[in-house]
Amino acid sequence: MFKFTTALVAVLPFLRLAAGQAQEWGQCGGIGWTGPTTCVAGTVCTESNAYYSQCLPGSAPPPPPPTSTVSQPSGPSSTGTAPTGLSSIPASTLHQITNFGTNPNNIGMYVYKPAKVASNPALIVASHYCSGTAQAYYSGSKYAQLSETYGYVVLFPNSPHSGTCWDVSSDETLTHNGGSDSLGIVSAVRYAISNWGVDASRVFAVGTSSGAMMTSVLAGAYPDVFKAGIVDSGVAFGCFALPGQPEDSWNSQCAEGQLILTGAQWAAKVTAAYPGYTGAYPKMQVWHGTADTTLYPQNFFEEVKQWTTIFNYPSTPLSNITESYLPNTYHNATFGPNFQAILAQGVGHTVPLFEQQYLQFFGLA
Ligand SMILES: *[C@@H]1O[C@H](CO)[C@@H](O)[C@H](O)[C@H]1NC(C)=O
Ligand SMILES: *[C@@H]1O[C@H](CO)[C@@H](O)[C@H](O)[C@H]1NC(C)=O
């Protein structure tokens, strides 16, 4: 109650300044927010957390979290009795798994196994946006559908936080084996490698918005686990860092593109996440819209500085071209084989998915 009142008092002085209506996916409230507090028609201002409310499509509250299609087998104890092989996972349906290892925040974990699994299959971790769920990202993307063609396995993690954003701000989540959401996700990956015959050299991460930020976190803190990542409308690794504040806090400075660092400073955040690591970093593709008012487009250029420094690439692209399969307002900037940055002129939050292209980047299609 005290917390609530404090938040209200903090917000009230700013309400008077609000003008106009926020666009779809735009911010419409939160502590310190001075912009519009109402949303355009067809969208509803939905609180993610005390710091952030967003105009989400539709007029209904967000859907309830997905329910498991098969209940957890009842065993004599909670340790070591879950079925292990991939054959124990029902095919072509979203299926919840539990007991997959260290999971400090008790994130939900869902797997999609196609009818025909490739031998030593690749694995894709697909992380949802704020207010999303594993179920929503599963049905709103083609990752599961395309696995039926290409034979990989998909993990859809489900955020446990009240606003269902991912924790991309705590020290724990930003540190290799440090805890929080990122470790929970990685535990499921390690479980899949140990028990399902997943090819450890073909584990990939994709995500949108908060899930894109989580993808950066996974790539930076677990470069030994992930081979490549697709960041759709996210931010640089460590940009959301708010040590000492509640997990999954919203970092307005970063979101609004006001955290401007040098490539060396950004790269230092990545290398500090896993000190002593000398292996390769996952190859990365980042996508962003120039009309993004949730995670401002400056974040795209901060990502470019970060990953070009990590890969020791020049800061200007080798090529920056339109692609026949993309709208002609999209520019694909290639800095080297391991890093491409696609800027979508006039596109807001978020850039639509191009799953088939991502699979090509991963070498799966
Ligand atoms: C690629 O070109 C577009 C169009 O000129 C430009 O807006 C964008 O900033 C360029 N991308 C990079 C990463 O330099
Ligand atoms: C970007 O261009 C590079 C170099 O031509 C190409 O290999 C890559 O597939 C392109 N990426 C996208 C997303 O189109």
mmCIF file of C-alpha atoms and ligand atoms in Angstrom:
data_model
loop_
_atom_site.group_PDB
_atom_site.id
_atom_site.type_symbol
_atom_site.label_atom_id
_atom_site.label_comp_id
_atom_site.label_asym_id
_atom_site.label_seq_id
_atom_site.Cartn_x
_atom_site.Cartn_y
_atom_site.Cartn_z
ATOM 1 C CA MET A 1 0.000 0.000 0.000
ATOM 2 C CA PHE A 2 2.785 2.411 0.934
ATOM 3 C CA LYS A 3 4.581 1.625 -2.318
ATOM 4 C CA PHE A 4 1.432 2.185 -4.336
ATOM 5 C CA THR A 5 0.753 5.571 -2.739
ATOM 6 C CA THR A 6 4.347 6.646 -3.311
ATOM 7 C CA ALA A 7 4.118 5.697 -6.954
ATOM 8 C CA LEU A 8 0.871 7.599 -7.344
ATOM 9 C CA VAL A 9 2.256 10.743 -5.752
ATOM 10 C CA ALA A 10 5.299 10.485 -8.021
ATOM 11 C CA VAL A 11 3.157 10.177 -11.124
ATOM 12 C CA LEU A 12 0.472 12.767 -10.386
ATOM 13 C CA PRO A 13 2.506 15.919 -11.022
ATOM 14 C CA PHE A 14 3.339 14.664 -14.492
ATOM 15 C CA LEU A 15 -0.172 13.770 -15.545
ATOM 16 C CA ARG A 16 -1.061 17.391 -16.156
ATOM 17 C CA LEU A 17 1.666 17.690 -18.789
ATOM 18 C CA ALA A 18 0.335 14.831 -20.877
ATOM 19 C CA ALA A 19 -0.892 15.796 -24.330
ATOM 20 C CA GLY A 20 -2.122 13.857 -27.340
ATOM 21 C CA GLN A 21 -2.455 10.122 -27.591
ATOM 22 C CA ALA A 22 0.266 7.494 -27.611
ATOM 23 C CA GLN A 23 0.599 5.306 -30.697
ATOM 24 C CA GLU A 24 0.259 1.529 -30.702
ATOM 25 C CA TRP A 25 3.175 0.028 -28.683
ATOM 26 C CA GLY A 26 4.000 3.538 -27.435
ATOM 27 C CA GLN A 27 4.491 4.348 -23.760
ATOM 28 C CA CYS A 28 1.396 5.681 -22.010
ATOM 29 C CA GLY A 29 2.424 5.845 -18.374
ATOM 30 C CA GLY A 30 4.837 4.954 -15.621
ATOM 31 C CA ILE A 31 6.823 6.723 -12.932
ATOM 32 C CA GLY A 32 8.417 9.837 -14.361
ATOM 33 C CA TRP A 33 6.558 9.573 -17.651
ATOM 34 C CA THR A 34 5.561 12.996 -19.006
ATOM 35 C CA GLY A 35 4.138 11.956 -22.390
ATOM 36 C CA PRO A 36 0.609 11.011 -23.406
ATOM 37 C CA THR A 37 -1.388 8.832 -21.039
ATOM 38 C CA THR A 38 -4.160 7.813 -23.418
ATOM 39 C CA CYS A 39 -3.854 5.530 -26.421
ATOM 40 C CA VAL A 40 -5.023 5.729 -30.019
ATOM 41 C CA ALA A 41 -8.231 3.877 -30.893
ATOM 42 C CA GLY A 42 -7.946 0.104 -30.985
ATOM 43 C CA THR A 43 -5.269 0.031 -28.300
ATOM 44 C CA VAL A 44 -5.386 -0.052 -24.515
ATOM 45 C CA CYS A 45 -2.937 1.466 -22.051
ATOM 46 C CA THR A 46 -1.661 -1.572 -20.152
ATOM 47 C CA GLU A 47 0.637 -1.434 -17.153
ATOM 48 C CA SER A 48 3.790 -3.532 -17.499
ATOM 49 C CA ASN A 49 5.272 -2.364 -14.221
ATOM 50 C CA ALA A 50 5.358 0.777 -12.099
ATOM 51 C CA TYR A 51 7.789 2.356 -14.541
ATOM 52 C CA TYR A 52 6.151 1.465 -17.793
ATOM 53 C CA SER A 53 2.724 1.233 -19.375
ATOM 54 C CA GLN A 54 2.299 0.584 -23.087
ATOM 55 C CA CYS A 55 -0.508 0.900 -25.667
ATOM 56 C CA LEU A 56 -1.280 -2.666 -26.640
ATOM 57 C CA PRO A 57 -3.546 -3.679 -29.523
ATOM 58 C CA GLY A 58 -7.103 -4.706 -28.717
ATOM 59 C CA SER A 59 -9.465 -3.813 -25.925
ATOM 60 C CA ALA A 60 -9.161 -6.845 -23.686
ATOM 61 C CA PRO A 61 -6.626 -7.400 -20.917
ATOM 62 C CA PRO A 62 -3.626 -9.538 -21.893
ATOM 63 C CA PRO A 63 -4.406 -13.247 -22.303
ATOM 64 C CA PRO A 64 -3.814 -15.533 -19.350
ATOM 65 C CA PRO A 65 -0.590 -17.506 -19.318
ATOM 66 C CA PRO A 66 -0.627 -20.674 -21.388
ATOM 67 C CA THR A 67 -1.614 -23.886 -19.771
ATOM 68 C CA SER A 68 0.367 -27.036 -20.163
ATOM 69 C CA THR A 69 -0.908 -29.480 -22.773
ATOM 70 C CA VAL A 70 0.288 -32.439 -20.755
ATOM 71 C CA SER A 71 0.471 -32.395 -16.997
ATOM 72 C CA GLN A 72 3.716 -32.959 -15.227
ATOM 73 C CA PRO A 73 4.226 -36.666 -14.545
ATOM 74 C CA SER A 74 3.763 -37.392 -10.867
ATOM 75 C CA GLY A 75 6.816 -39.012 -9.395
ATOM 76 C CA PRO A 76 7.787 -40.007 -5.920
ATOM 77 C CA SER A 77 10.050 -36.979 -5.569
ATOM 78 C CA SER A 78 10.593 -33.701 -7.368
ATOM 79 C CA THR A 79 14.152 -34.510 -8.339
ATOM 80 C CA GLY A 80 15.328 -36.794 -11.091
ATOM 81 C CA THR A 81 12.061 -38.458 -12.019
ATOM 82 C CA ALA A 82 11.030 -36.431 -15.060
ATOM 83 C CA PRO A 83 11.220 -38.329 -18.362
ATOM 84 C CA THR A 84 14.382 -37.334 -20.156
ATOM 85 C CA GLY A 85 14.494 -38.307 -23.835
ATOM 86 C CA LEU A 86 13.049 -36.198 -26.613
ATOM 87 C CA SER A 87 10.652 -39.082 -27.291
ATOM 88 C CA SER A 88 8.858 -38.200 -24.064
ATOM 89 C CA ILE A 89 7.864 -34.823 -25.559
ATOM 90 C CA PRO A 90 4.598 -34.885 -27.555
ATOM 91 C CA ALA A 91 5.088 -33.722 -31.164
ATOM 92 C CA SER A 92 3.600 -30.668 -32.870
ATOM 93 C CA THR A 93 2.117 -29.065 -29.800
ATOM 94 C CA LEU A 94 3.315 -26.522 -27.269
ATOM 95 C CA HIS A 95 4.333 -28.561 -24.249
ATOM 96 C CA GLN A 96 5.430 -27.379 -20.819
ATOM 97 C CA ILE A 97 8.533 -28.816 -19.197
ATOM 98 C CA THR A 98 9.613 -28.486 -15.573
ATOM 99 C CA ASN A 99 12.540 -29.693 -13.477
ATOM 100 C CA PHE A 100 15.031 -28.741 -16.156
ATOM 101 C CA GLY A 101 17.681 -27.447 -13.782
ATOM 102 C CA THR A 102 18.566 -24.277 -11.892
ATOM 103 C CA ASN A 103 15.722 -21.827 -12.366
ATOM 104 C CA PRO A 104 16.060 -19.074 -9.748
ATOM 105 C CA ASN A 105 12.958 -17.120 -10.811
ATOM 106 C CA ASN A 106 10.859 -20.135 -11.725
ATOM 107 C CA ILE A 107 10.378 -18.993 -15.312
ATOM 108 C CA GLY A 108 7.961 -21.092 -17.347
ATOM 109 C CA MET A 109 9.413 -23.236 -20.141
ATOM 110 C CA TYR A 110 7.620 -24.639 -23.176
ATOM 111 C CA VAL A 111 8.982 -26.791 -25.961
ATOM 112 C CA TYR A 112 7.792 -27.302 -29.516
ATOM 113 C CA LYS A 113 9.032 -30.491 -31.155
ATOM 114 C CA PRO A 114 8.127 -31.011 -34.829
ATOM 115 C CA ALA A 115 6.749 -34.303 -36.107
ATOM 116 C CA LYS A 116 10.057 -35.076 -37.816
ATOM 117 C CA VAL A 117 13.061 -34.041 -35.742
ATOM 118 C CA ALA A 118 16.432 -33.829 -37.495
ATOM 119 C CA SER A 119 19.143 -36.007 -35.990
ATOM 120 C CA ASN A 120 21.168 -33.938 -33.512
ATOM 121 C CA PRO A 121 18.650 -31.147 -33.978
ATOM 122 C CA ALA A 122 19.395 -27.457 -33.692
ATOM 123 C CA LEU A 123 17.638 -25.522 -30.934
ATOM 124 C CA ILE A 124 16.051 -22.061 -31.099
ATOM 125 C CA VAL A 125 15.164 -20.112 -27.946
ATOM 126 C CA ALA A 126 12.340 -17.683 -28.808
ATOM 127 C CA SER A 127 11.724 -15.010 -26.150
ATOM 128 C CA HIS A 128 8.503 -13.013 -26.063
ATOM 129 C CA TYR A 129 7.901 -9.246 -25.740
ATOM 130 C CA CYS A 130 6.643 -7.384 -22.636
ATOM 131 C CA SER A 131 3.090 -8.419 -21.717
ATOM 132 C CA GLY A 132 3.547 -11.450 -23.969
ATOM 133 C CA THR A 133 3.626 -15.120 -23.091
ATOM 134 C CA ALA A 134 5.254 -18.237 -24.464
ATOM 135 C CA GLN A 135 1.858 -19.137 -25.940
ATOM 136 C CA ALA A 136 1.447 -15.731 -27.607
ATOM 137 C CA TYR A 137 4.922 -15.791 -29.160
ATOM 138 C CA TYR A 138 4.403 -19.373 -30.271
ATOM 139 C CA SER A 139 1.164 -18.536 -32.069
ATOM 140 C CA GLY A 140 2.338 -15.101 -33.245
ATOM 141 C CA SER A 141 5.520 -16.313 -34.961
ATOM 142 C CA LYS A 142 6.441 -18.967 -37.528
ATOM 143 C CA TYR A 143 9.234 -20.605 -35.534
ATOM 144 C CA ALA A 144 7.143 -23.633 -34.596
ATOM 145 C CA GLN A 145 5.549 -23.952 -38.039
ATOM 146 C CA LEU A 146 8.931 -23.792 -39.817
ATOM 147 C CA SER A 147 10.431 -26.403 -37.493
ATOM 148 C CA GLU A 148 8.076 -28.879 -39.208
ATOM 149 C CA THR A 149 10.075 -28.223 -42.398
ATOM 150 C CA TYR A 150 13.575 -27.892 -40.970
ATOM 151 C CA GLY A 151 13.477 -30.307 -38.025
ATOM 152 C CA TYR A 152 14.838 -28.096 -35.240
ATOM 153 C CA VAL A 153 13.386 -27.835 -31.732
ATOM 154 C CA VAL A 154 12.052 -24.582 -30.218
ATOM 155 C CA LEU A 155 12.038 -23.440 -26.604
ATOM 156 C CA PHE A 156 9.518 -20.728 -25.702
ATOM 157 C CA PRO A 157 10.311 -19.366 -22.226
ATOM 158 C CA ASN A 158 7.569 -17.621 -20.257
ATOM 159 C CA SER A 159 8.386 -14.614 -18.069
ATOM 160 C CA PRO A 160 7.378 -14.915 -14.398
ATOM 161 C CA HIS A 161 7.257 -11.150 -13.744
ATOM 162 C CA SER A 162 4.041 -9.239 -13.132
ATOM 163 C CA GLY A 163 4.411 -7.084 -16.249
ATOM 164 C CA THR A 164 5.840 -10.161 -18.022
ATOM 165 C CA CYS A 165 8.881 -8.292 -19.261
ATOM 166 C CA TRP A 166 12.158 -10.186 -18.895
ATOM 167 C CA ASP A 167 14.787 -9.303 -16.323
ATOM 168 C CA VAL A 168 17.420 -7.630 -18.489
ATOM 169 C CA SER A 169 18.521 -5.145 -15.821
ATOM 170 C CA SER A 170 19.845 -6.998 -12.746
ATOM 171 C CA ASP A 171 23.486 -7.901 -12.111
ATOM 172 C CA GLU A 172 22.404 -11.539 -11.807
ATOM 173 C CA THR A 173 20.829 -11.760 -15.236
ATOM 174 C CA LEU A 174 23.745 -9.858 -16.840
ATOM 175 C CA THR A 175 26.370 -12.212 -15.384
ATOM 176 C CA HIS A 176 27.397 -15.635 -16.681
ATOM 177 C CA ASN A 177 25.804 -18.215 -14.352
ATOM 178 C CA GLY A 178 24.785 -15.253 -12.160
ATOM 179 C CA GLY A 179 21.130 -16.239 -11.747
ATOM 180 C CA SER A 180 17.742 -14.759 -12.605
ATOM 181 C CA ASP A 181 15.864 -15.228 -15.894
ATOM 182 C CA SER A 182 18.865 -15.698 -18.176
ATOM 183 C CA LEU A 183 20.179 -18.602 -16.109
ATOM 184 C CA GLY A 184 16.726 -20.215 -16.060
ATOM 185 C CA ILE A 185 16.628 -20.100 -19.859
ATOM 186 C CA VAL A 186 20.174 -21.423 -20.174
ATOM 187 C CA SER A 187 19.358 -24.285 -17.780
ATOM 188 C CA ALA A 188 16.653 -25.442 -20.191
ATOM 189 C CA VAL A 189 19.153 -25.259 -23.065
ATOM 190 C CA ARG A 190 21.683 -27.311 -21.111
ATOM 191 C CA TYR A 191 18.934 -29.779 -20.264
ATOM 192 C CA ALA A 192 18.013 -30.073 -23.956
ATOM 193 C CA ILE A 193 21.638 -30.727 -24.896
ATOM 194 C CA SER A 194 22.091 -33.364 -22.183
ATOM 195 C CA ASN A 195 18.770 -35.145 -22.601
ATOM 196 C CA TRP A 196 17.404 -34.543 -26.086
ATOM 197 C CA GLY A 197 20.470 -34.932 -28.283
ATOM 198 C CA VAL A 198 20.412 -31.260 -29.250
ATOM 199 C CA ASP A 199 23.538 -30.175 -31.124
ATOM 200 C CA ALA A 200 25.399 -27.891 -28.694
ATOM 201 C CA SER A 201 27.049 -26.095 -31.607
ATOM 202 C CA ARG A 202 23.682 -25.068 -33.106
ATOM 203 C CA VAL A 203 21.828 -23.276 -30.341
ATOM 204 C CA PHE A 204 20.287 -19.943 -31.362
ATOM 205 C CA ALA A 205 18.359 -17.120 -29.692
ATOM 206 C CA VAL A 206 15.663 -14.890 -31.149
ATOM 207 C CA GLY A 207 13.339 -12.389 -29.547
ATOM 208 C CA THR A 208 11.203 -9.315 -29.947
ATOM 209 C CA SER A 209 11.342 -6.159 -27.780
ATOM 210 C CA SER A 210 11.883 -7.378 -24.194
ATOM 211 C CA GLY A 211 12.689 -10.755 -25.759
ATOM 212 C CA ALA A 212 15.169 -8.997 -28.050
ATOM 213 C CA MET A 213 16.827 -7.454 -25.005
ATOM 214 C CA MET A 214 16.928 -10.937 -23.469
ATOM 215 C CA THR A 215 18.540 -12.213 -26.670
ATOM 216 C CA SER A 216 21.304 -9.605 -26.254
ATOM 217 C CA VAL A 217 21.670 -10.702 -22.625
ATOM 218 C CA LEU A 218 21.969 -14.370 -23.607
ATOM 219 C CA ALA A 219 24.496 -13.568 -26.356
ATOM 220 C CA GLY A 220 26.622 -11.406 -24.068
ATOM 221 C CA ALA A 221 26.514 -13.445 -20.857
ATOM 222 C CA TYR A 222 26.407 -16.942 -22.406
ATOM 223 C CA PRO A 223 28.535 -16.713 -25.573
ATOM 224 C CA ASP A 224 29.596 -20.317 -24.978
ATOM 225 C CA VAL A 225 25.980 -21.506 -25.230
ATOM 226 C CA PHE A 226 24.602 -19.536 -28.179
ATOM 227 C CA LYS A 227 25.938 -19.618 -31.726
ATOM 228 C CA ALA A 228 23.885 -16.723 -33.119
ATOM 229 C CA GLY A 229 21.173 -14.272 -32.163
ATOM 230 C CA ILE A 230 18.455 -12.180 -33.797
ATOM 231 C CA VAL A 231 17.585 -9.002 -31.910
ATOM 232 C CA ASP A 232 14.295 -7.573 -33.177
ATOM 233 C CA SER A 233 13.804 -4.062 -31.788
ATOM 234 C CA GLY A 234 15.967 -4.406 -28.686
ATOM 235 C CA VAL A 235 18.945 -2.688 -27.086
ATOM 236 C CA ALA A 236 22.666 -3.292 -26.590
ATOM 237 C CA PHE A 237 23.796 -5.765 -23.945
ATOM 238 C CA GLY A 238 23.855 -4.042 -20.537
ATOM 239 C CA CYS A 239 21.959 -0.964 -21.702
ATOM 240 C CA PHE A 240 19.050 -1.682 -19.341
ATOM 241 C CA ALA A 241 21.343 -2.381 -16.361
ATOM 242 C CA LEU A 242 19.904 -1.045 -13.107
ATOM 243 C CA PRO A 243 21.867 -2.842 -10.388
ATOM 244 C CA GLY A 244 20.196 -2.870 -6.997
ATOM 245 C CA GLN A 245 16.764 -2.132 -8.400
ATOM 246 C CA PRO A 246 13.994 -4.721 -8.698
ATOM 247 C CA GLU A 247 14.507 -7.280 -11.442
ATOM 248 C CA ASP A 248 12.776 -6.475 -14.729
ATOM 249 C CA SER A 249 12.949 -2.719 -13.985
ATOM 250 C CA TRP A 250 12.361 -0.395 -16.918
ATOM 251 C CA ASN A 251 15.375 1.744 -17.829
ATOM 252 C CA SER A 252 13.984 4.906 -19.420
ATOM 253 C CA GLN A 253 17.419 6.374 -20.103
ATOM 254 C CA CYS A 254 18.298 3.399 -22.275
ATOM 255 C CA ALA A 255 14.841 3.007 -23.782
ATOM 256 C CA GLU A 256 14.830 6.621 -24.906
ATOM 257 C CA GLY A 257 18.221 6.282 -26.517
ATOM 258 C CA GLN A 258 20.002 8.557 -24.060
ATOM 259 C CA LEU A 259 22.634 6.075 -22.955
ATOM 260 C CA ILE A 260 25.347 6.837 -25.495
ATOM 261 C CA LEU A 261 28.671 5.055 -25.040
ATOM 262 C CA THR A 262 31.733 4.311 -27.128
ATOM 263 C CA GLY A 263 32.159 0.938 -28.784
ATOM 264 C CA ALA A 264 34.896 0.128 -26.284
ATOM 265 C CA GLN A 265 32.620 0.938 -23.346
ATOM 266 C CA TRP A 266 29.818 -1.205 -24.765
ATOM 267 C CA ALA A 267 32.186 -4.081 -25.510
ATOM 268 C CA ALA A 268 33.551 -3.878 -21.954
ATOM 269 C CA LYS A 269 30.042 -4.533 -20.637
ATOM 270 C CA VAL A 270 29.887 -7.702 -22.706
ATOM 271 C CA THR A 271 33.294 -9.011 -21.718
ATOM 272 C CA ALA A 272 32.694 -8.181 -18.015
ATOM 273 C CA ALA A 273 29.648 -10.466 -18.069
ATOM 274 C CA TYR A 274 31.871 -13.502 -18.496
ATOM 275 C CA PRO A 275 35.407 -12.653 -17.386
ATOM 276 C CA GLY A 276 38.067 -15.001 -18.672
ATOM 277 C CA TYR A 277 36.012 -16.184 -21.624
ATOM 278 C CA THR A 278 38.240 -16.415 -24.689
ATOM 279 C CA GLY A 279 35.962 -18.174 -27.175
ATOM 280 C CA ALA A 280 33.947 -16.729 -30.039
ATOM 281 C CA TYR A 281 30.863 -14.573 -29.582
ATOM 282 C CA PRO A 282 27.585 -15.482 -31.249
ATOM 283 C CA LYS A 283 27.061 -13.906 -34.627
ATOM 284 C CA MET A 284 24.377 -11.275 -34.425
ATOM 285 C CA GLN A 285 21.715 -9.678 -36.567
ATOM 286 C CA VAL A 286 19.924 -6.638 -35.158
ATOM 287 C CA TRP A 287 16.754 -5.156 -36.630
ATOM 288 C CA HIS A 288 15.201 -1.811 -35.655
ATOM 289 C CA GLY A 289 12.633 0.713 -36.908
ATOM 290 C CA THR A 290 13.422 4.419 -37.180
ATOM 291 C CA ALA A 291 9.945 5.312 -35.843
ATOM 292 C CA ASP A 292 10.330 3.230 -32.670
ATOM 293 C CA THR A 293 9.218 5.325 -29.692
ATOM 294 C CA THR A 294 9.399 2.479 -27.147
ATOM 295 C CA LEU A 295 13.060 1.596 -27.632
ATOM 296 C CA TYR A 296 14.306 4.605 -29.565
ATOM 297 C CA PRO A 297 16.292 4.017 -32.767
ATOM 298 C CA GLN A 298 19.479 5.362 -31.164
ATOM 299 C CA ASN A 299 19.613 1.921 -29.554
ATOM 300 C CA PHE A 300 20.260 0.464 -33.011
ATOM 301 C CA PHE A 301 23.396 2.568 -33.390
ATOM 302 C CA GLU A 302 24.551 1.680 -29.854
ATOM 303 C CA GLU A 303 24.147 -2.012 -30.768
ATOM 304 C CA VAL A 304 26.211 -1.401 -33.905
ATOM 305 C CA LYS A 305 29.019 0.111 -31.807
ATOM 306 C CA GLN A 306 28.895 -2.789 -29.352
ATOM 307 C CA TRP A 307 29.017 -5.695 -31.750
ATOM 308 C CA THR A 308 31.403 -4.166 -34.293
ATOM 309 C CA THR A 309 33.826 -3.637 -31.403
ATOM 310 C CA ILE A 310 33.333 -7.187 -30.107
ATOM 311 C CA PHE A 311 34.033 -8.561 -33.601
ATOM 312 C CA ASN A 312 36.764 -6.041 -34.305
ATOM 313 C CA TYR A 313 34.934 -4.880 -37.425
ATOM 314 C CA PRO A 314 35.155 -1.419 -38.984
ATOM 315 C CA SER A 315 32.546 1.012 -37.688
ATOM 316 C CA THR A 316 31.201 1.695 -41.169
ATOM 317 C CA PRO A 317 29.453 -1.127 -43.049
ATOM 318 C CA LEU A 318 31.084 -3.003 -45.924
ATOM 319 C CA SER A 319 27.740 -2.772 -47.692
ATOM 320 C CA ASN A 320 24.388 -1.232 -46.820
ATOM 321 C CA ILE A 321 21.736 -2.293 -49.277
ATOM 322 C CA THR A 322 18.059 -2.963 -49.840
ATOM 323 C CA GLU A 323 17.034 -6.616 -50.169
ATOM 324 C CA SER A 324 14.546 -7.985 -52.676
ATOM 325 C CA TYR A 325 12.580 -9.863 -50.017
ATOM 326 C CA LEU A 326 12.276 -6.814 -47.739
ATOM 327 C CA PRO A 327 10.328 -3.551 -48.109
ATOM 328 C CA ASN A 328 12.563 -1.082 -49.968
ATOM 329 C CA THR A 329 12.739 1.199 -46.929
ATOM 330 C CA TYR A 330 14.810 -1.437 -45.129
ATOM 331 C CA HIS A 331 18.616 -1.228 -45.322
ATOM 332 C CA ASN A 332 20.806 -4.219 -44.548
ATOM 333 C CA ALA A 333 24.206 -3.032 -43.309
ATOM 334 C CA THR A 334 26.846 -5.764 -43.262
ATOM 335 C CA PHE A 335 29.965 -5.163 -41.170
ATOM 336 C CA GLY A 336 31.367 -8.669 -41.576
ATOM 337 C CA PRO A 337 30.104 -12.245 -41.663
ATOM 338 C CA ASN A 338 29.194 -12.142 -37.968
ATOM 339 C CA PHE A 339 27.284 -8.906 -37.777
ATOM 340 C CA GLN A 340 24.505 -7.308 -39.776
ATOM 341 C CA ALA A 341 22.262 -4.412 -38.778
ATOM 342 C CA ILE A 342 18.972 -3.851 -40.563
ATOM 343 C CA LEU A 343 17.349 -0.443 -40.180
ATOM 344 C CA ALA A 344 13.716 -0.149 -41.227
ATOM 345 C CA GLN A 345 12.809 3.400 -42.238
ATOM 346 C CA GLY A 346 9.447 4.541 -40.863
ATOM 347 C CA VAL A 347 8.805 1.322 -38.941
ATOM 348 C CA GLY A 348 7.804 1.584 -35.262
ATOM 349 C CA HIS A 349 7.970 -0.843 -32.364
ATOM 350 C CA THR A 350 8.414 -3.619 -33.418
ATOM 351 C CA VAL A 351 9.861 -4.659 -36.802
ATOM 352 C CA PRO A 352 7.763 -7.526 -38.246
ATOM 353 C CA LEU A 353 9.436 -10.937 -38.135
ATOM 354 C CA PHE A 354 11.270 -12.448 -41.110
ATOM 355 C CA GLU A 355 11.710 -15.941 -39.728
ATOM 356 C CA GLN A 356 12.780 -17.602 -42.957
ATOM 357 C CA GLN A 357 15.638 -15.101 -43.269
ATOM 358 C CA TYR A 358 16.695 -15.679 -39.658
ATOM 359 C CA LEU A 359 16.866 -19.423 -40.329
ATOM 360 C CA GLN A 360 19.188 -18.705 -43.250
ATOM 361 C CA PHE A 361 21.409 -16.600 -40.990
ATOM 362 C CA PHE A 362 21.541 -19.599 -38.610
ATOM 363 C CA GLY A 363 22.351 -21.967 -41.460
ATOM 364 C CA LEU A 364 19.120 -23.900 -40.860
ATOM 365 C CA ALA A 365 17.339 -23.091 -44.121
HETATM 366 C C1 LIG B 1 22.221 2.174 -43.998
HETATM 367 O O1 LIG B 1 21.657 3.100 -44.886
HETATM 368 C C2 LIG B 1 20.465 3.723 -44.432
HETATM 369 C C3 LIG B 1 19.880 4.528 -45.588
HETATM 370 O O2 LIG B 1 20.788 5.477 -46.018
HETATM 371 C C4 LIG B 1 20.800 4.572 -43.237
HETATM 372 O O3 LIG B 1 19.646 5.204 -42.744
HETATM 373 C C5 LIG B 1 21.380 3.666 -42.156
HETATM 374 O O4 LIG B 1 21.774 4.436 -41.046
HETATM 375 C C6 LIG B 1 22.564 2.872 -42.679
HETATM 376 N N1 LIG B 1 22.907 1.864 -41.675
HETATM 377 C C7 LIG B 1 24.048 1.903 -40.999
HETATM 378 C C8 LIG B 1 24.228 0.855 -39.971
HETATM 379 O O5 LIG B 1 24.910 2.726 -41.165
HETATM 380 C C1 LIG B 2 22.693 -8.668 -45.665
HETATM 381 O O1 LIG B 2 23.687 -8.633 -46.649
HETATM 382 C C2 LIG B 2 24.624 -9.688 -46.526
HETATM 383 C C3 LIG B 2 25.724 -9.435 -47.553
HETATM 384 O O2 LIG B 2 25.175 -9.347 -48.833
HETATM 385 C C4 LIG B 2 23.929 -11.024 -46.726
HETATM 386 O O3 LIG B 2 24.845 -12.070 -46.561
HETATM 387 C C5 LIG B 2 22.810 -11.149 -45.690
HETATM 388 O O4 LIG B 2 22.059 -12.318 -45.929
HETATM 389 C C6 LIG B 2 21.899 -9.962 -45.731
HETATM 390 N N1 LIG B 2 21.018 -9.986 -44.570
HETATM 391 C C7 LIG B 2 19.721 -9.822 -44.660
HETATM 392 C C8 LIG B 2 18.997 -9.806 -43.379
HETATM 393 O O5 LIG B 2 19.143 -9.689 -45.713
#
